[in-house]
Amino acid sequence: MTGSAIPETPLYDRQGSIRGYKLNKMAMSLGRPENREAFKADEEAFLDSYGLSAEEKAAVMSRNWHDMVALGGNLFFILKIAAIDPAVMTEIGAAQAQMDHADFLKQRLGKE
Amino acid sequence: MAEIIGGVGTSHVPSIGIAIDKGLTETPDWKPFFDGYIPGKQWMADKKPDIAVVVFNDHGNTFFLDRVPTFAVGVAESYKPVDEGWGPRAVPDFQGATDLSWHFVDKLVENHFDPLVCREIEVDHGLQVPMELFFGRPEDWPVKVVPIWVNTIQYPIPTPQRCWEMGKVLREAIESFPTDEKVVVMGTGGLSHQLQGSRAGFLNREADEAWLDGIANDFEKYRDMSREDYVEQFGSEGAELIMWLVMRAAMNPKVELKHRHYYAPASMTGAGMVVLENA
C-alpha cells in the first residue's frame, strides 16, 4: 500500500519518509530540552546542523505548516516546532487545507 | 488463570490531556466530552482490574523513522511519560505488568508474530490519555500496564486483519497466565480525523456513530475492511481505529455494550468510547 487513491489524502509512505527524513529528524530532536534551547538561540544554525535544504529551512522558519508537510514532514514530528513557538492544532490543520482558520473551523469541524 | 473483565475502546487525542493539565474539563468546549466518560470511569472503579493492556500508537515521540516496529510490546518494570516537546507531563510513571508482558511475547512468537520487545522505553499520550480518562489522576495508577505499540504512522501499517489476529493471541496469553489477576484490554485511537493533506479537518460523524454501535456485535465488517477503507471512512489518522480490533478480538464473539459515548470535535477529532463485557 503506497500513495493513496483517496483524494486529498497523502499517506505517509516511503516517498514521504525518504524525502522528509532530515526535516523530521530535526523536529524529532526537539523532544529534548537542550535541542529546544539551541533551536531558540539560533534557529538557522540549528537547521543547518541537520543539513536542511534552503527550501526546508524557509518552510520551517516561516512556520509554513503546509509546505513542511509537502516537503515530507510528518505532522507528528513537526508538531514539536509548535511546542516551541505555539500554534494551535486547528490553525495547523487549516494550513494543510489552505483555508482561512475561521472558515476551516466552521466548514470542516462544524464549529461556529 | 487471569481473567479479561472487559474491553474498552477509547480516543487518545493529545488535547484531552492538555485540557486536563490546564483545568479546562468544565469549560463548555470540553465538559460534554468529559461528562460522557463518567460512566466508564465508574465501571472501571467497580471492576477494579489489576492490569490494563493498552494498545496504542506512538506519535513520533518514542520511535523515530530510523526504526519503525510494526508491533512492539513493553516488558519494562516502569514507563515514564515521554517529552513530546513541552517537557514530560506531570502524570505518574506507569508500573509494568512485566510477567504478563513476557508471557504475551512468548505467545506472540509461538503464534508466528515477531514483535519488538522493549525493556526500556517511554510512553506518549497514546497510553497516557486513555489511562487518565478511565482512572483519573491518582497519585499512583491502580493498575499495572502492558503497552502494545502498533505502527499507524509510516506505511505500510499493519492490516486490520493482522490486528484482529493479535487480539486473539492476547486473549490466549491472558487466559493462560497463571495468576488470578483481572485484566482490562484498552484499544485506543480515532475516531475520524485527518491532520494532513487538503482533506485535513475531515470528520465523519455518521461513520463514527456506526462504529461505536457496531464494534460490539456487528464487528465482522470492520474486521474485514481494508486499510484503504479505514482511511476513506475515518481519515488518514482515523485509521488508528484498527487498534480497537485488537481489543475486540480478545473478547467473546458476543459482548454486551455497557457504555458508549460520542463527542465531536475534540480538537480536530471525533472522540468517544465504548465499554464492553463478555456476554
Tab-separated table of C-alpha atoms in Angstrom:
chain	number	residue	atom	x	y	z
A	1	MET	CA	0.000	0.000	0.000
A	2	THR	CA	1.712	3.163	-1.150
A	3	GLY	CA	0.330	6.549	-2.020
A	4	SER	CA	-3.402	6.920	-1.761
A	5	ALA	CA	-6.251	6.693	-4.182
A	6	ILE	CA	-8.378	8.791	-1.850
A	7	PRO	CA	-8.434	12.400	-2.997
A	8	GLU	CA	-6.544	14.967	-0.955
A	9	THR	CA	-5.226	12.302	1.396
A	10	PRO	CA	-1.496	11.675	1.229
A	11	LEU	CA	-0.436	8.625	3.209
A	12	TYR	CA	2.889	8.793	4.929
A	13	ASP	CA	4.611	6.244	2.750
A	14	ARG	CA	8.207	5.587	1.758
A	15	GLN	CA	8.406	8.552	-0.614
A	16	GLY	CA	7.455	10.984	2.123
A	17	SER	CA	9.607	9.241	4.670
A	18	ILE	CA	12.674	9.326	2.438
A	19	ARG	CA	12.101	12.900	1.267
A	20	GLY	CA	11.339	14.320	4.695
A	21	TYR	CA	13.869	12.377	6.736
A	22	LYS	CA	16.173	15.269	7.661
A	23	LEU	CA	13.320	17.636	8.380
A	24	ASN	CA	11.623	15.075	10.605
A	25	LYS	CA	14.869	14.192	12.315
A	26	MET	CA	15.435	17.826	13.177
A	27	ALA	CA	11.862	18.092	14.511
A	28	MET	CA	12.168	14.847	16.480
A	29	SER	CA	15.262	16.201	18.228
A	30	LEU	CA	13.100	18.954	19.754
A	31	GLY	CA	11.823	16.361	22.195
A	32	ARG	CA	14.994	17.147	24.182
A	33	PRO	CA	15.204	20.424	26.128
A	34	GLU	CA	18.811	21.157	25.154
A	35	ASN	CA	17.836	20.988	21.476
A	36	ARG	CA	14.888	23.287	22.053
A	37	GLU	CA	17.278	25.784	23.616
A	38	ALA	CA	19.641	25.501	20.639
A	39	PHE	CA	16.728	25.964	18.229
A	40	LYS	CA	15.583	29.087	20.076
A	41	ALA	CA	19.107	30.500	20.351
A	42	ASP	CA	19.960	30.283	16.635
A	43	GLU	CA	17.291	28.651	14.555
A	44	GLU	CA	19.081	28.757	11.223
A	45	ALA	CA	22.289	27.304	12.629
A	46	PHE	CA	20.252	24.572	14.268
A	47	LEU	CA	18.514	23.714	10.985
A	48	ASP	CA	21.872	23.749	9.191
A	49	SER	CA	23.239	21.262	11.688
A	50	TYR	CA	20.620	18.801	10.423
A	51	GLY	CA	21.517	19.511	6.793
A	52	LEU	CA	18.173	21.010	5.798
A	53	SER	CA	17.857	22.414	2.274
A	54	ALA	CA	17.114	26.086	1.649
A	55	GLU	CA	13.503	25.180	0.841
A	56	GLU	CA	13.093	23.170	4.034
A	57	LYS	CA	14.667	25.916	6.103
A	58	ALA	CA	12.377	28.522	4.591
A	59	ALA	CA	9.322	26.403	5.349
A	60	VAL	CA	10.367	25.883	8.973
A	61	MET	CA	11.470	29.463	9.604
A	62	SER	CA	8.247	30.903	8.208
A	63	ARG	CA	6.218	28.267	10.135
A	64	ASN	CA	4.645	27.234	6.861
A	65	TRP	CA	2.835	24.101	8.057
A	66	HIS	CA	1.574	23.333	4.575
A	67	ASP	CA	4.990	23.404	2.919
A	68	MET	CA	6.648	21.446	5.721
A	69	VAL	CA	4.225	18.579	5.069
A	70	ALA	CA	4.565	18.969	1.295
A	71	LEU	CA	8.339	18.573	1.730
A	72	GLY	CA	7.882	15.247	3.506
A	73	GLY	CA	7.449	16.490	7.034
A	74	ASN	CA	5.135	14.297	9.051
A	75	LEU	CA	2.777	16.247	11.226
A	76	PHE	CA	3.529	14.243	14.352
A	77	PHE	CA	7.181	15.234	14.194
A	78	ILE	CA	6.778	18.827	13.088
A	79	LEU	CA	4.248	19.461	15.858
A	80	LYS	CA	7.262	19.758	18.151
A	81	ILE	CA	8.030	23.042	16.418
A	82	ALA	CA	4.578	24.193	17.501
A	83	ALA	CA	5.513	23.326	21.063
A	84	ILE	CA	8.394	25.826	20.918
A	85	ASP	CA	6.556	28.518	19.014
A	86	PRO	CA	2.946	27.860	19.999
A	87	ALA	CA	0.397	27.361	17.240
A	88	VAL	CA	-2.947	25.702	17.843
A	89	MET	CA	-3.753	22.434	16.144
A	90	THR	CA	-6.686	23.802	14.179
A	91	GLU	CA	-4.513	26.575	12.706
A	92	ILE	CA	-2.062	23.944	11.531
A	93	GLY	CA	-4.994	21.957	10.135
A	94	ALA	CA	-6.336	24.994	8.319
A	95	ALA	CA	-2.891	25.477	6.767
A	96	GLN	CA	-2.993	21.886	5.466
A	97	ALA	CA	-6.338	22.564	3.824
A	98	GLN	CA	-5.088	26.022	2.747
A	99	MET	CA	-8.148	27.580	4.299
A	100	ASP	CA	-8.778	30.582	6.473
A	101	HIS	CA	-8.876	29.441	10.125
A	102	ALA	CA	-12.412	30.666	10.802
A	103	ASP	CA	-13.698	29.035	7.595
A	104	PHE	CA	-11.899	25.828	8.474
A	105	LEU	CA	-13.451	25.689	11.942
A	106	LYS	CA	-16.895	26.273	10.525
A	107	GLN	CA	-16.824	24.257	7.322
A	108	ARG	CA	-14.683	21.296	8.314
A	109	LEU	CA	-15.236	20.976	12.051
A	110	GLY	CA	-18.748	22.382	12.294
A	111	LYS	CA	-17.776	24.956	14.920
A	112	GLU	CA	-19.390	28.388	14.928
B	1	MET	CA	-5.795	-18.136	35.384
B	2	ALA	CA	-6.029	-14.404	34.713
B	3	GLU	CA	-9.370	-13.134	33.504
B	4	ILE	CA	-10.458	-10.484	30.991
B	5	ILE	CA	-13.032	-8.420	32.854
B	6	GLY	CA	-13.853	-6.189	29.915
B	7	GLY	CA	-12.731	-4.333	26.849
B	8	VAL	CA	-12.611	-0.595	26.363
B	9	GLY	CA	-12.291	1.338	23.130
B	10	THR	CA	-11.346	4.989	23.512
B	11	SER	CA	-9.872	8.088	21.910
B	12	HIS	CA	-6.417	9.209	22.953
B	13	VAL	CA	-6.381	12.744	21.457
B	14	PRO	CA	-3.478	14.741	22.978
B	15	SER	CA	-5.591	17.849	23.510
B	16	ILE	CA	-7.648	15.822	26.043
B	17	GLY	CA	-4.508	15.601	28.176
B	18	ILE	CA	-3.799	19.293	27.672
B	19	ALA	CA	-7.376	20.127	28.706
B	20	ILE	CA	-6.845	18.148	31.937
B	21	ASP	CA	-3.459	19.816	32.535
B	22	LYS	CA	-4.914	23.288	32.056
B	23	GLY	CA	-8.034	22.621	34.135
B	24	LEU	CA	-10.383	23.075	31.178
B	25	THR	CA	-12.557	19.992	31.764
B	26	GLU	CA	-15.529	22.066	32.962
B	27	THR	CA	-15.460	24.571	30.076
B	28	PRO	CA	-18.321	24.493	27.527
B	29	ASP	CA	-15.981	23.078	24.849
B	30	TRP	CA	-14.838	20.148	26.976
B	31	LYS	CA	-17.475	19.416	29.626
B	32	PRO	CA	-19.748	17.324	27.356
B	33	PHE	CA	-16.767	15.267	26.306
B	34	PHE	CA	-15.543	14.550	29.840
B	35	ASP	CA	-19.048	14.053	31.267
B	36	GLY	CA	-19.577	11.223	28.816
B	37	TYR	CA	-16.684	9.328	30.366
B	38	ILE	CA	-18.113	9.369	33.899
B	39	PRO	CA	-19.947	6.020	33.480
B	40	GLY	CA	-16.815	4.461	32.011
B	41	LYS	CA	-14.731	5.680	34.925
B	42	GLN	CA	-17.321	4.349	37.363
B	43	TRP	CA	-17.340	0.996	35.576
B	44	MET	CA	-13.571	0.818	35.927
B	45	ALA	CA	-13.754	1.747	39.635
B	46	ASP	CA	-16.351	-1.000	40.217
B	47	LYS	CA	-14.484	-3.662	38.250
B	48	LYS	CA	-11.104	-2.932	39.876
B	49	PRO	CA	-8.815	-4.529	37.293
B	50	ASP	CA	-5.239	-5.345	38.302
B	51	ILE	CA	-3.729	-4.921	34.844
B	52	ALA	CA	-4.546	-2.754	31.827
B	53	VAL	CA	-3.319	-3.873	28.423
B	54	VAL	CA	-3.154	-0.669	26.378
B	55	VAL	CA	-2.994	-0.893	22.593
B	56	PHE	CA	-1.883	2.400	21.081
B	57	ASN	CA	0.433	4.024	18.568
B	58	ASP	CA	3.386	6.253	19.212
B	59	HIS	CA	3.138	9.678	17.551
B	60	GLY	CA	6.742	10.364	16.676
B	61	ASN	CA	7.674	10.748	20.319
B	62	THR	CA	9.297	7.460	21.309
B	63	PHE	CA	10.046	5.948	17.916
B	64	PHE	CA	11.632	7.935	15.096
B	65	LEU	CA	11.672	6.874	11.452
B	66	ASP	CA	15.108	5.321	11.919
B	67	ARG	CA	13.399	2.192	13.266
B	68	VAL	CA	9.702	1.566	12.916
B	69	PRO	CA	8.352	-1.578	14.586
B	70	THR	CA	5.048	-2.776	13.199
B	71	PHE	CA	4.211	-4.206	16.631
B	72	ALA	CA	6.123	-3.617	19.861
B	73	VAL	CA	5.476	-4.883	23.396
B	74	GLY	CA	6.786	-3.292	26.572
B	75	VAL	CA	8.340	-5.616	29.151
B	76	ALA	CA	9.726	-2.839	31.374
B	77	GLU	CA	9.238	-2.545	35.110
B	78	SER	CA	8.046	1.012	34.653
B	79	TYR	CA	7.333	3.540	31.919
B	80	LYS	CA	7.857	7.279	32.196
B	81	PRO	CA	5.852	9.833	30.205
B	82	VAL	CA	7.942	10.964	27.247
B	83	ASP	CA	8.796	14.600	26.489
B	84	GLU	CA	6.608	15.491	23.497
B	85	GLY	CA	8.177	18.917	23.125
B	86	TRP	CA	6.661	20.699	26.128
B	87	GLY	CA	8.551	18.697	28.754
B	88	PRO	CA	7.154	15.460	30.221
B	89	ARG	CA	3.604	15.765	31.572
B	90	ALA	CA	3.099	15.539	35.309
B	91	VAL	CA	1.429	12.144	35.282
B	92	PRO	CA	2.726	9.317	37.463
B	93	ASP	CA	5.020	6.675	35.996
B	94	PHE	CA	3.239	3.526	34.849
B	95	GLN	CA	4.250	0.283	36.530
B	96	GLY	CA	4.686	-2.596	34.119
B	97	ALA	CA	2.951	-5.968	34.415
B	98	THR	CA	6.286	-7.497	33.472
B	99	ASP	CA	5.407	-11.174	33.786
B	100	LEU	CA	2.257	-10.905	31.708
B	101	SER	CA	4.177	-8.867	29.111
B	102	TRP	CA	6.808	-11.579	28.734
B	103	HIS	CA	4.151	-14.275	28.656
B	104	PHE	CA	2.362	-12.371	25.886
B	105	VAL	CA	5.640	-12.061	23.970
B	106	ASP	CA	6.101	-15.835	24.263
B	107	LYS	CA	2.600	-16.453	22.961
B	108	LEU	CA	3.042	-13.997	20.104
B	109	VAL	CA	6.181	-15.681	18.853
B	110	GLU	CA	4.657	-19.161	19.277
B	111	ASN	CA	1.840	-17.899	17.076
B	112	HIS	CA	4.245	-16.546	14.446
B	113	PHE	CA	4.113	-12.864	15.374
B	114	ASP	CA	7.511	-11.165	15.596
B	115	PRO	CA	7.229	-8.204	17.974
B	116	LEU	CA	9.885	-5.728	19.011
B	117	VAL	CA	10.404	-6.369	22.741
B	118	CYS	CA	11.106	-3.176	24.697
B	119	ARG	CA	12.925	-3.325	28.012
B	120	GLU	CA	13.463	0.423	28.484
B	121	ILE	CA	11.076	2.843	26.799
B	122	GLU	CA	8.854	5.866	27.466
B	123	VAL	CA	5.182	6.283	26.594
B	124	ASP	CA	3.380	9.175	24.908
B	125	HIS	CA	-0.188	10.493	25.106
B	126	GLY	CA	-1.427	7.407	23.253
B	127	LEU	CA	-1.175	5.487	26.520
B	128	GLN	CA	-1.404	8.378	28.981
B	129	VAL	CA	-4.717	9.842	27.859
B	130	PRO	CA	-6.771	6.597	27.929
B	131	MET	CA	-5.445	5.904	31.427
B	132	GLU	CA	-6.436	9.397	32.569
B	133	LEU	CA	-9.877	9.108	31.020
B	134	PHE	CA	-10.648	5.874	32.859
B	135	PHE	CA	-8.606	6.216	36.064
B	136	GLY	CA	-8.422	9.986	36.534
B	137	ARG	CA	-5.255	11.486	38.002
B	138	PRO	CA	-4.387	9.313	41.001
B	139	GLU	CA	-1.111	9.670	42.867
B	140	ASP	CA	-0.303	6.148	41.701
B	141	TRP	CA	-2.083	4.226	38.967
B	142	PRO	CA	-4.293	1.478	40.424
B	143	VAL	CA	-3.246	-0.954	37.666
B	144	LYS	CA	-0.063	-2.198	36.088
B	145	VAL	CA	0.189	-1.897	32.331
B	146	VAL	CA	1.136	-3.956	29.300
B	147	PRO	CA	1.820	-1.453	26.492
B	148	ILE	CA	1.395	-2.644	22.919
B	149	TRP	CA	2.534	-0.251	20.199
B	150	VAL	CA	1.085	-0.521	16.705
B	151	ASN	CA	2.661	1.440	13.866
B	152	THR	CA	-0.010	3.655	12.337
B	153	ILE	CA	2.373	6.434	11.244
B	154	GLN	CA	4.531	5.183	8.377
B	155	TYR	CA	3.146	2.905	5.678
B	156	PRO	CA	2.925	0.009	5.454
B	157	ILE	CA	0.830	-0.051	8.632
B	158	PRO	CA	-0.469	-3.489	9.665
B	159	THR	CA	-3.724	-4.716	8.194
B	160	PRO	CA	-6.904	-4.701	10.261
B	161	GLN	CA	-6.932	-8.495	9.944
B	162	ARG	CA	-3.478	-8.724	11.485
B	163	CYS	CA	-4.604	-6.581	14.413
B	164	TRP	CA	-7.525	-8.930	14.830
B	165	GLU	CA	-5.242	-11.969	14.904
B	166	MET	CA	-3.064	-10.292	17.506
B	167	GLY	CA	-6.108	-9.764	19.701
B	168	LYS	CA	-6.806	-13.487	19.624
B	169	VAL	CA	-3.252	-14.208	20.771
B	170	LEU	CA	-3.654	-11.597	23.502
B	171	ARG	CA	-6.690	-13.441	24.805
B	172	GLU	CA	-4.858	-16.755	24.732
B	173	ALA	CA	-1.987	-15.167	26.664
B	174	ILE	CA	-4.200	-13.643	29.350
B	175	GLU	CA	-6.298	-16.778	29.810
B	176	SER	CA	-3.216	-18.986	30.143
B	177	PHE	CA	-1.438	-16.623	32.566
B	178	PRO	CA	-1.197	-18.459	35.885
B	179	THR	CA	-2.455	-15.796	38.316
B	180	ASP	CA	-5.936	-14.759	39.356
B	181	GLU	CA	-5.427	-11.199	38.173
B	182	LYS	CA	-8.181	-9.229	36.456
B	183	VAL	CA	-7.270	-7.658	33.133
B	184	VAL	CA	-8.919	-4.898	31.131
B	185	VAL	CA	-7.962	-4.526	27.470
B	186	MET	CA	-7.958	-0.994	26.076
B	187	GLY	CA	-7.944	-0.420	22.321
B	188	THR	CA	-7.253	3.241	21.615
B	189	GLY	CA	-7.147	5.832	18.847
B	190	GLY	CA	-9.520	7.559	16.470
B	191	LEU	CA	-12.219	8.263	15.865
B	192	SER	CA	-12.447	10.029	12.497
B	193	HIS	CA	-9.798	12.660	11.865
B	194	GLN	CA	-7.323	13.772	9.282
B	195	LEU	CA	-4.434	16.109	10.037
B	196	GLN	CA	-2.562	16.151	6.730
B	197	GLY	CA	-3.365	16.818	3.098
B	198	SER	CA	-6.011	19.168	1.786
B	199	ARG	CA	-8.758	16.937	3.247
B	200	ALA	CA	-7.416	17.906	6.719
B	201	GLY	CA	-10.232	18.546	9.149
B	202	PHE	CA	-12.190	15.650	7.703
B	203	LEU	CA	-14.717	14.312	10.213
B	204	ASN	CA	-17.257	11.564	9.605
B	205	ARG	CA	-19.762	11.674	12.431
B	206	GLU	CA	-22.036	9.089	10.809
B	207	ALA	CA	-19.228	6.582	10.392
B	208	ASP	CA	-18.088	7.233	13.969
B	209	GLU	CA	-21.567	6.644	15.382
B	210	ALA	CA	-21.921	3.469	13.305
B	211	TRP	CA	-18.535	2.252	14.557
B	212	LEU	CA	-19.482	2.826	18.212
B	213	ASP	CA	-22.727	0.916	17.651
B	214	GLY	CA	-21.219	-1.828	15.545
B	215	ILE	CA	-17.914	-2.669	17.186
B	216	ALA	CA	-19.804	-4.624	19.867
B	217	ASN	CA	-21.842	-7.138	17.914
B	218	ASP	CA	-21.549	-6.185	14.271
B	219	PHE	CA	-17.762	-6.229	14.133
B	220	GLU	CA	-17.255	-8.516	11.139
B	221	LYS	CA	-17.446	-5.723	8.601
B	222	TYR	CA	-14.796	-3.714	10.464
B	223	ARG	CA	-12.545	-6.754	10.849
B	224	ASP	CA	-12.814	-7.416	7.120
B	225	MET	CA	-12.294	-3.863	5.857
B	226	SER	CA	-9.074	-2.855	4.088
B	227	ARG	CA	-6.701	-0.160	5.295
B	228	GLU	CA	-7.874	1.976	2.383
B	229	ASP	CA	-11.464	1.607	3.638
B	230	TYR	CA	-10.393	2.852	7.061
B	231	VAL	CA	-8.615	5.865	5.588
B	232	GLU	CA	-11.537	6.693	3.344
B	233	GLN	CA	-14.190	6.392	6.079
B	234	PHE	CA	-12.273	7.718	9.074
B	235	GLY	CA	-9.479	9.860	7.579
B	236	SER	CA	-5.755	9.226	7.288
B	237	GLU	CA	-5.172	9.425	11.050
B	238	GLY	CA	-8.598	7.926	11.845
B	239	ALA	CA	-7.184	4.641	10.566
B	240	GLU	CA	-5.864	4.340	14.137
B	241	LEU	CA	-9.180	2.635	14.817
B	242	ILE	CA	-7.634	-0.633	13.656
B	243	MET	CA	-6.159	-0.786	17.166
B	244	TRP	CA	-9.636	-1.234	18.673
B	245	LEU	CA	-9.762	-4.517	16.745
B	246	VAL	CA	-7.008	-5.956	18.968
B	247	MET	CA	-9.266	-5.331	21.961
B	248	ARG	CA	-12.400	-6.568	20.245
B	249	ALA	CA	-10.773	-9.809	19.090
B	250	ALA	CA	-9.694	-10.503	22.678
B	251	MET	CA	-13.372	-10.566	23.710
B	252	ASN	CA	-16.117	-13.111	23.064
B	253	PRO	CA	-17.868	-13.031	19.679
B	254	LYS	CA	-20.936	-11.888	21.611
B	255	VAL	CA	-20.487	-8.984	24.006
B	256	GLU	CA	-22.618	-6.585	25.975
B	257	LEU	CA	-22.229	-2.881	25.171
B	258	LYS	CA	-22.217	-1.436	28.703
B	259	HIS	CA	-21.345	2.192	27.934
B	260	ARG	CA	-20.971	4.329	24.857
B	261	HIS	CA	-20.113	7.973	24.333
B	262	TYR	CA	-19.502	10.213	21.328
B	263	TYR	CA	-18.462	13.827	21.024
B	264	ALA	CA	-17.080	15.759	18.063
B	265	PRO	CA	-14.868	17.519	17.543
B	266	ALA	CA	-12.306	17.174	20.310
B	267	SER	CA	-9.698	19.463	18.760
B	268	MET	CA	-9.971	18.109	15.162
B	269	THR	CA	-11.126	14.610	16.041
B	270	GLY	CA	-14.279	12.599	16.523
B	271	ALA	CA	-13.924	11.330	20.094
B	272	GLY	CA	-15.551	8.784	22.333
B	273	MET	CA	-15.529	5.378	23.900
B	274	VAL	CA	-17.232	2.050	24.411
B	275	VAL	CA	-17.105	-0.328	27.373
B	276	LEU	CA	-17.722	-3.984	26.525
B	277	GLU	CA	-18.190	-7.083	28.679
B	278	ASN	CA	-18.262	-10.657	27.504
B	279	ALA	CA	-21.869	-11.821	27.134
